[in-house]
mmCIF file of C-alpha atoms in Angstrom:
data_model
loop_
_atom_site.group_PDB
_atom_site.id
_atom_site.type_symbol
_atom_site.label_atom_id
_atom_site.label_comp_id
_atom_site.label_asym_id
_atom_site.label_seq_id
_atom_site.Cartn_x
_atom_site.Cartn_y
_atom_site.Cartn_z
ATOM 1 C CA UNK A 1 -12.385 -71.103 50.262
ATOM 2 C CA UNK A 2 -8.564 -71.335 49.824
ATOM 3 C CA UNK A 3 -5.848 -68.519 50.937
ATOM 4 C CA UNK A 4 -4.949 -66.234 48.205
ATOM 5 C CA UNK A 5 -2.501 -65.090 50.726
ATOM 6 C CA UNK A 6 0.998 -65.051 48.873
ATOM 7 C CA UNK A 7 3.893 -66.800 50.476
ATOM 8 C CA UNK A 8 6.480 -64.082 50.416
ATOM 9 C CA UNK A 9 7.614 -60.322 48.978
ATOM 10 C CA UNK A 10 6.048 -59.904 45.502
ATOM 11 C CA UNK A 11 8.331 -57.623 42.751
ATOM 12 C CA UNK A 12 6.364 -55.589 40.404
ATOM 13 C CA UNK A 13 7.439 -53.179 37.427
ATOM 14 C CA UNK A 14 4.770 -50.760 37.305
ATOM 15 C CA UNK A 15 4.914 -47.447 34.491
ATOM 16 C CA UNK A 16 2.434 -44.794 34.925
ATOM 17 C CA UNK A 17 0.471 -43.141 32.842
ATOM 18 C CA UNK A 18 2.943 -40.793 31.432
ATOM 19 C CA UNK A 19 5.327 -43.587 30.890
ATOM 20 C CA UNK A 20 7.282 -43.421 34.137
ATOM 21 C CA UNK A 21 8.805 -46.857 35.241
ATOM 22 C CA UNK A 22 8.734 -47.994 38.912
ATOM 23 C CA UNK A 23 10.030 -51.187 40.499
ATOM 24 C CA UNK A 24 8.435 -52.500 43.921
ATOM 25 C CA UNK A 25 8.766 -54.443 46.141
ATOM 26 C CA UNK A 26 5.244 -55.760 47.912
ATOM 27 C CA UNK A 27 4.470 -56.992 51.344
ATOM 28 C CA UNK A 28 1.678 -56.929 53.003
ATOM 29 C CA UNK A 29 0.832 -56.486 56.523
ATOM 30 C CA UNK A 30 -2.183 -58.697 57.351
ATOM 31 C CA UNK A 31 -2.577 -57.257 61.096
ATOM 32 C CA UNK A 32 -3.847 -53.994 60.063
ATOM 33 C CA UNK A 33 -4.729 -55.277 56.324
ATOM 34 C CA UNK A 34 -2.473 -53.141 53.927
ATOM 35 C CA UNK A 35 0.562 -53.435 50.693
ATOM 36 C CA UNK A 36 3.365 -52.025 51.277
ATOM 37 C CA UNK A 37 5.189 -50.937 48.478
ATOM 38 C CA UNK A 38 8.907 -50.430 48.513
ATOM 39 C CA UNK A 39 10.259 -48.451 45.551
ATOM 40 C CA UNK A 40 14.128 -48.030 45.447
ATOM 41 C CA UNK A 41 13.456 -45.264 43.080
ATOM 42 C CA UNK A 42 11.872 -43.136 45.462
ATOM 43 C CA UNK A 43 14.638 -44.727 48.360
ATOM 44 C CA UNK A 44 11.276 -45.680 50.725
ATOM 45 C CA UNK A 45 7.631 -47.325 50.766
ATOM 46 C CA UNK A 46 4.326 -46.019 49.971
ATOM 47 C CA UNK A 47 1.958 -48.387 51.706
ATOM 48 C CA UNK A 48 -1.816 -49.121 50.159
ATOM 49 C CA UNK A 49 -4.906 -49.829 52.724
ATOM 50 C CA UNK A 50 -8.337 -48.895 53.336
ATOM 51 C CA UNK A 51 -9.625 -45.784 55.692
ATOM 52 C CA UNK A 52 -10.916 -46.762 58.878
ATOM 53 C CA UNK A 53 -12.901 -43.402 59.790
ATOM 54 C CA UNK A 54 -15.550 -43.026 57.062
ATOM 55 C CA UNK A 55 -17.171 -46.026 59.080
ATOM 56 C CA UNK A 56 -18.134 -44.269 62.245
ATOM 57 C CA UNK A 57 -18.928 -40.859 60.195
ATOM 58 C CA UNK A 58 -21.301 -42.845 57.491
ATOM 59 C CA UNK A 59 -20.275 -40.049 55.312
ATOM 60 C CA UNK A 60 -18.862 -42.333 52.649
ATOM 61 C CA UNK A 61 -19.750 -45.969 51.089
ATOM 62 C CA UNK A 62 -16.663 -47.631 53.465
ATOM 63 C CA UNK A 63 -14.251 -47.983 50.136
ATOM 64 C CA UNK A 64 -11.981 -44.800 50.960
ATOM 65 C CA UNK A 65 -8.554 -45.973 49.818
ATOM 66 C CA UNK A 66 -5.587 -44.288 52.533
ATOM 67 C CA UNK A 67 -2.108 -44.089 51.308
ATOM 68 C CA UNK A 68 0.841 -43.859 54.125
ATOM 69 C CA UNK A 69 3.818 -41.645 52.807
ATOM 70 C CA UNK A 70 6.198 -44.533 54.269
ATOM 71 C CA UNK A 71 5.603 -47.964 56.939
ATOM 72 C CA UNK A 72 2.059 -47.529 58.783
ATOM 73 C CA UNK A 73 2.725 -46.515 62.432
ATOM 74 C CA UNK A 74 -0.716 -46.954 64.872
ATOM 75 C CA UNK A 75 0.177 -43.735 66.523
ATOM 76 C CA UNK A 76 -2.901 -41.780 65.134
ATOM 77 C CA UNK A 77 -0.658 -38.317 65.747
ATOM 78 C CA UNK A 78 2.493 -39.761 63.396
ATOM 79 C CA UNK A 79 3.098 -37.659 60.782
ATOM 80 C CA UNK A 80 6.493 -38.471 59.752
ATOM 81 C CA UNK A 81 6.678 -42.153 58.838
ATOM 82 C CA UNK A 82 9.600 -44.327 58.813
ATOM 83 C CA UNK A 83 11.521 -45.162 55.240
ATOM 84 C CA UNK A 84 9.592 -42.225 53.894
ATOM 85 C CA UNK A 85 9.608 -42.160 50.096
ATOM 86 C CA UNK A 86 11.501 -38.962 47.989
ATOM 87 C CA UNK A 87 10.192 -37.634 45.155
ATOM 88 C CA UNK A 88 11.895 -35.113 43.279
ATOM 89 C CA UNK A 89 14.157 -34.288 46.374
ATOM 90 C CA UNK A 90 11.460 -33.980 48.719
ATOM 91 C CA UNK A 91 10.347 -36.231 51.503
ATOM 92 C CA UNK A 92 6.880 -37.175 51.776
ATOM 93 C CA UNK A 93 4.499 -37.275 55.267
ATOM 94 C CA UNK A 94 1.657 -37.468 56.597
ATOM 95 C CA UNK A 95 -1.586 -40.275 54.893
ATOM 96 C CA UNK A 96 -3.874 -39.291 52.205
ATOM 97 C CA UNK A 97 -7.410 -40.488 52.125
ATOM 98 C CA UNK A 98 -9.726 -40.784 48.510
ATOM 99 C CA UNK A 99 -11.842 -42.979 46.483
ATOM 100 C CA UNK A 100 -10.847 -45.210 44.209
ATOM 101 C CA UNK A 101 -12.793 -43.738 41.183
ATOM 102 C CA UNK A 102 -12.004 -40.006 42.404
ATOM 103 C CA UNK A 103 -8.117 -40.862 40.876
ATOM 104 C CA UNK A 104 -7.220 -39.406 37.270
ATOM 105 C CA UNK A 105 -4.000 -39.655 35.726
ATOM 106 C CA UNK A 106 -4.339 -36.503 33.798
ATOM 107 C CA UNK A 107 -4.739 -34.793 37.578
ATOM 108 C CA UNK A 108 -2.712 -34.851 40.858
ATOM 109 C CA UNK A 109 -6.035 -32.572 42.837
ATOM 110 C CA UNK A 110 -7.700 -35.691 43.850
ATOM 111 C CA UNK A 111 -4.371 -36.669 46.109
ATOM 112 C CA UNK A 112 -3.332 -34.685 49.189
ATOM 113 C CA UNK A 113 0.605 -34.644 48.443
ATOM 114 C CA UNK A 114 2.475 -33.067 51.708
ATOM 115 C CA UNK A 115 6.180 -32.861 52.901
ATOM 116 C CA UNK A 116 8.218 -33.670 55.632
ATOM 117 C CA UNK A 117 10.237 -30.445 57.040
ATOM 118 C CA UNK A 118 10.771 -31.516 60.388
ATOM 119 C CA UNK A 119 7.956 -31.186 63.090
ATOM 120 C CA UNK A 120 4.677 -31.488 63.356
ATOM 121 C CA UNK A 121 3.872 -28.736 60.722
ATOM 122 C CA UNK A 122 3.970 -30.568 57.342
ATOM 123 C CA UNK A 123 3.027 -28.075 54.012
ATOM 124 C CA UNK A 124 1.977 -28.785 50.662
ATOM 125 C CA UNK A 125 4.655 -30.393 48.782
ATOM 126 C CA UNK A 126 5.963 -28.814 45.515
ATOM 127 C CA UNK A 127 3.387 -29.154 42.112
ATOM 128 C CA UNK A 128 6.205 -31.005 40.809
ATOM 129 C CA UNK A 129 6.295 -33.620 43.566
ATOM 130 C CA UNK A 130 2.530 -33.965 43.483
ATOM 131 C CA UNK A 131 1.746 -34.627 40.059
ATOM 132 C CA UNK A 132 4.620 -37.626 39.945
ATOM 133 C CA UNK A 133 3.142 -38.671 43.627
ATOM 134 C CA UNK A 134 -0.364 -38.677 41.700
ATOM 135 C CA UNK A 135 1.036 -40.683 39.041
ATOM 136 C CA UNK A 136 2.665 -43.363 41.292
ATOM 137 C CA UNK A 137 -0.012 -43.779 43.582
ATOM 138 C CA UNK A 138 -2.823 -44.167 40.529
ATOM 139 C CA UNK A 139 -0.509 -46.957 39.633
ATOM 140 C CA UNK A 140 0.388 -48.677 42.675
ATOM 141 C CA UNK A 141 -3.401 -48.381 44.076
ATOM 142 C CA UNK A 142 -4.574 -49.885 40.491
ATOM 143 C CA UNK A 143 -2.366 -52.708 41.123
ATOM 144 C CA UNK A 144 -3.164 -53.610 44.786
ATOM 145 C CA UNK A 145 -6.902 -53.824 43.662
ATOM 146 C CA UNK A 146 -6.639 -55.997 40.692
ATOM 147 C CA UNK A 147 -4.521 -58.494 42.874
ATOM 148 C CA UNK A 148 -6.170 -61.703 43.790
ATOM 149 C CA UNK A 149 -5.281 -60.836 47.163
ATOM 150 C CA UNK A 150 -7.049 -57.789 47.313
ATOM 151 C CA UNK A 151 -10.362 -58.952 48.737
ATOM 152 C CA UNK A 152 -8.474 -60.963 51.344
ATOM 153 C CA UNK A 153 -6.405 -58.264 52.472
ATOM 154 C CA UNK A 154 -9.945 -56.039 53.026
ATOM 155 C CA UNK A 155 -10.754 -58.827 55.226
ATOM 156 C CA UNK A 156 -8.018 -59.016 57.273
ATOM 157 C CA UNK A 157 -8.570 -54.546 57.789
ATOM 158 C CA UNK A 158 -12.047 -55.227 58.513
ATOM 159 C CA UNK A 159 -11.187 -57.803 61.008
ATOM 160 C CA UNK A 160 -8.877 -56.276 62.772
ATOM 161 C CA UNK A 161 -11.428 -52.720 63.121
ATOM 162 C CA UNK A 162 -14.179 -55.137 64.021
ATOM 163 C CA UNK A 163 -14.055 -54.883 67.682
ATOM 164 C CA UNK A 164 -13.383 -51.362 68.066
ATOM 165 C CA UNK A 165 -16.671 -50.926 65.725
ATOM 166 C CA UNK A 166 -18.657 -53.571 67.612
ATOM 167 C CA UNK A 167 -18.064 -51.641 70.682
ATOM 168 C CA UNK A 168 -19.051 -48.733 68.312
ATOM 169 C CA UNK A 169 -22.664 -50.474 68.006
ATOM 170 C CA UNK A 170 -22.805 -51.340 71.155
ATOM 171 C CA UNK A 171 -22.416 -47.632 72.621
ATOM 172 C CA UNK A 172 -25.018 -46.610 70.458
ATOM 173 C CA UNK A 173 -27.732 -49.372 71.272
ATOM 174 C CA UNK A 174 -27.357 -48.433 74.838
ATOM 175 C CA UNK A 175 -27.643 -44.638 74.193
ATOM 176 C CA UNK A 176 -31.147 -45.075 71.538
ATOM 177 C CA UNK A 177 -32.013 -47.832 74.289
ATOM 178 C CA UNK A 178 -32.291 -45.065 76.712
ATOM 179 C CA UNK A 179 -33.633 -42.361 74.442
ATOM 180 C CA UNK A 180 -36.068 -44.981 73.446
ATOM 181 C CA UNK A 181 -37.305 -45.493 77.520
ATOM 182 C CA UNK A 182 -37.669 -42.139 77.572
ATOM 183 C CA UNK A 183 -39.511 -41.309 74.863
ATOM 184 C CA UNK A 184 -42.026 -44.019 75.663
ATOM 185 C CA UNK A 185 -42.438 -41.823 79.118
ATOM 186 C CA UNK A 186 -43.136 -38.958 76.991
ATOM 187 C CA UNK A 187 -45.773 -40.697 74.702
ATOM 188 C CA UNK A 188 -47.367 -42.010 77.661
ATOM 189 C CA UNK A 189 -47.507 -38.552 79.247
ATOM 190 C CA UNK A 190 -48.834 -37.098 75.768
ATOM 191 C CA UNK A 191 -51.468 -39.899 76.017
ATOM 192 C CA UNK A 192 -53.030 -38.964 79.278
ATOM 193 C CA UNK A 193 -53.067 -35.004 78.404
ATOM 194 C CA UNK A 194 -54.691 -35.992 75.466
ATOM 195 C CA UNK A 195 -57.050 -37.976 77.102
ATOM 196 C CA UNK A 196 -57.808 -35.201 79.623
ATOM 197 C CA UNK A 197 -58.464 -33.013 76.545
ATOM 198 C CA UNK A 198 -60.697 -34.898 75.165
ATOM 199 C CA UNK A 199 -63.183 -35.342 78.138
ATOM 200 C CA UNK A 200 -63.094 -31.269 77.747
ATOM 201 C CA UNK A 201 -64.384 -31.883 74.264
ATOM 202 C CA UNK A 202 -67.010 -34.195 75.330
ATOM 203 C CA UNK A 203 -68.357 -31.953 77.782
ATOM 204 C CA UNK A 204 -68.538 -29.099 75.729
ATOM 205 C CA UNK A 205 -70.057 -31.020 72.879
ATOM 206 C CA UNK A 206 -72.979 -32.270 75.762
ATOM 207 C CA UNK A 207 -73.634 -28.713 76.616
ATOM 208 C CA UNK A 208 -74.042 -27.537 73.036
ATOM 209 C CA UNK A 209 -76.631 -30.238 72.045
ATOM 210 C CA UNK A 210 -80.265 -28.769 71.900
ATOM 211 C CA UNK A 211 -82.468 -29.366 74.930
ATOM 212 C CA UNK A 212 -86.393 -30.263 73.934
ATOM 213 C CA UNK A 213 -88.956 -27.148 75.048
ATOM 214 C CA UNK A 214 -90.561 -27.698 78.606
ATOM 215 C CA UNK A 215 -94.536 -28.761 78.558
ATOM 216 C CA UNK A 216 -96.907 -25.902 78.659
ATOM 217 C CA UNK A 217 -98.506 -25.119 82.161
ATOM 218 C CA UNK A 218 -101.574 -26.673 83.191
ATOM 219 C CA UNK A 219 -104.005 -23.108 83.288
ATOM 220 C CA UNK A 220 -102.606 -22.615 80.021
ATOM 221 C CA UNK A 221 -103.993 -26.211 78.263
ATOM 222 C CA UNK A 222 -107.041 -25.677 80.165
ATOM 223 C CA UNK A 223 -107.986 -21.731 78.308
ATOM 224 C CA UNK A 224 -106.994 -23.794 74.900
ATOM 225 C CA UNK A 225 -109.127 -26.071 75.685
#
């Protein structure tokens, strides 16, 4: 199978669905498996990958789409990325995590829009800024998927999560490995209580069977004689 892999930055003119025009520029980061899209409209990069965490919860199908306001950082406490993008004044922080068919255009609820104010503490941004961040990320997430790189790209985020999850697996064999050794005590315990039980039943069942009348005594066949 050949590399879809492109050679160098890709630049895009994407409009949204309310007719907003955006210019990007794409690169992609094949170590953790994302786009990252540079818009100088915005003055920083929203960057396009998959969610890592729905794997280990099983509480999704594995396809959560996670948006970085800015250039990923593998400090799981970052909150304030570097080249952050504006919208409408306001800087944007912190990830947001959804499914690709949860996004409307018509809607900016299905995105978690928040804003940098210094700190830790980031709120939610203005409805303003959110329902133009909706509209931008519908776009650029529409794009990264219908690229012929796309699939590739999944590969290289699945590759470079697969040893973390393989140790993942192999935590849990050893853990249902052990609950497994001692449930088979347990069964084997149940079996010889059950067992004892049982004789209990077969004695009682003995005693309970009716016992055929004793013989008459002799002086008493001789007068019916």
């Amino acid at each position: 199978m050949s590399s879809t892999r492109p050679t160098g930055p890709q630049y895009v003119t994407l409009v949204t669905e309310g007719g907003y025009r955006i210019h990007a520029t794409i690169t992609l980061d094949w170590e953790i498996g994302a786009a990252l899209y540079r818009i100088p409209e915005l003055g920083g990069t929203i960057t396009v990958g998959w969610e890592s965490g729905h794997y280990y919860t099983r509480c999704c199908d594995g396809n959560a789409i996670q948006i970085t306001y800015g250039k990923p950082d593998r400090n799981p406490f970052t909150t304030n990325y570097p080249d952050a993008p504006t919208v409408y004044g306001v800087r944007l922080a912190e990830r947001a995590v959804f499914h690709p068919e949860q996004m409307d255009p018509t809607s900016h609820r299905w995105l978690v829009v928040r804003r940098d104010i210094g700190g830790t503490y980031c709120p939610s941004a203005p409805e303003g800024t959110q329902r133009r961040t909706a509209a931008i990320v519908h776009a650029i997430t529409r794009h990264m998927l219908s690229r012929p790189w796309a699939a590739e790209l999944r590969c290289a985020h699945d590759e470079q999560h697969a040893p973390a999850r393989h140790r993942h697996h192999q935590k849990v064999i050893d853990e249902l490995e052990t609950e497994a050794a001692t449930l088979r005590e347990k069964i084997t315990q149940e079996r010889t209580w059950a067992a004892v039980q049982a004789a209990v039943i077969e004695r009682a069942a003995s005693r309970a069977e009716p016992q055929a009348l004793p013989a008459p005594p002799e002086e008493y066949q001789q007068l019916a004689a």
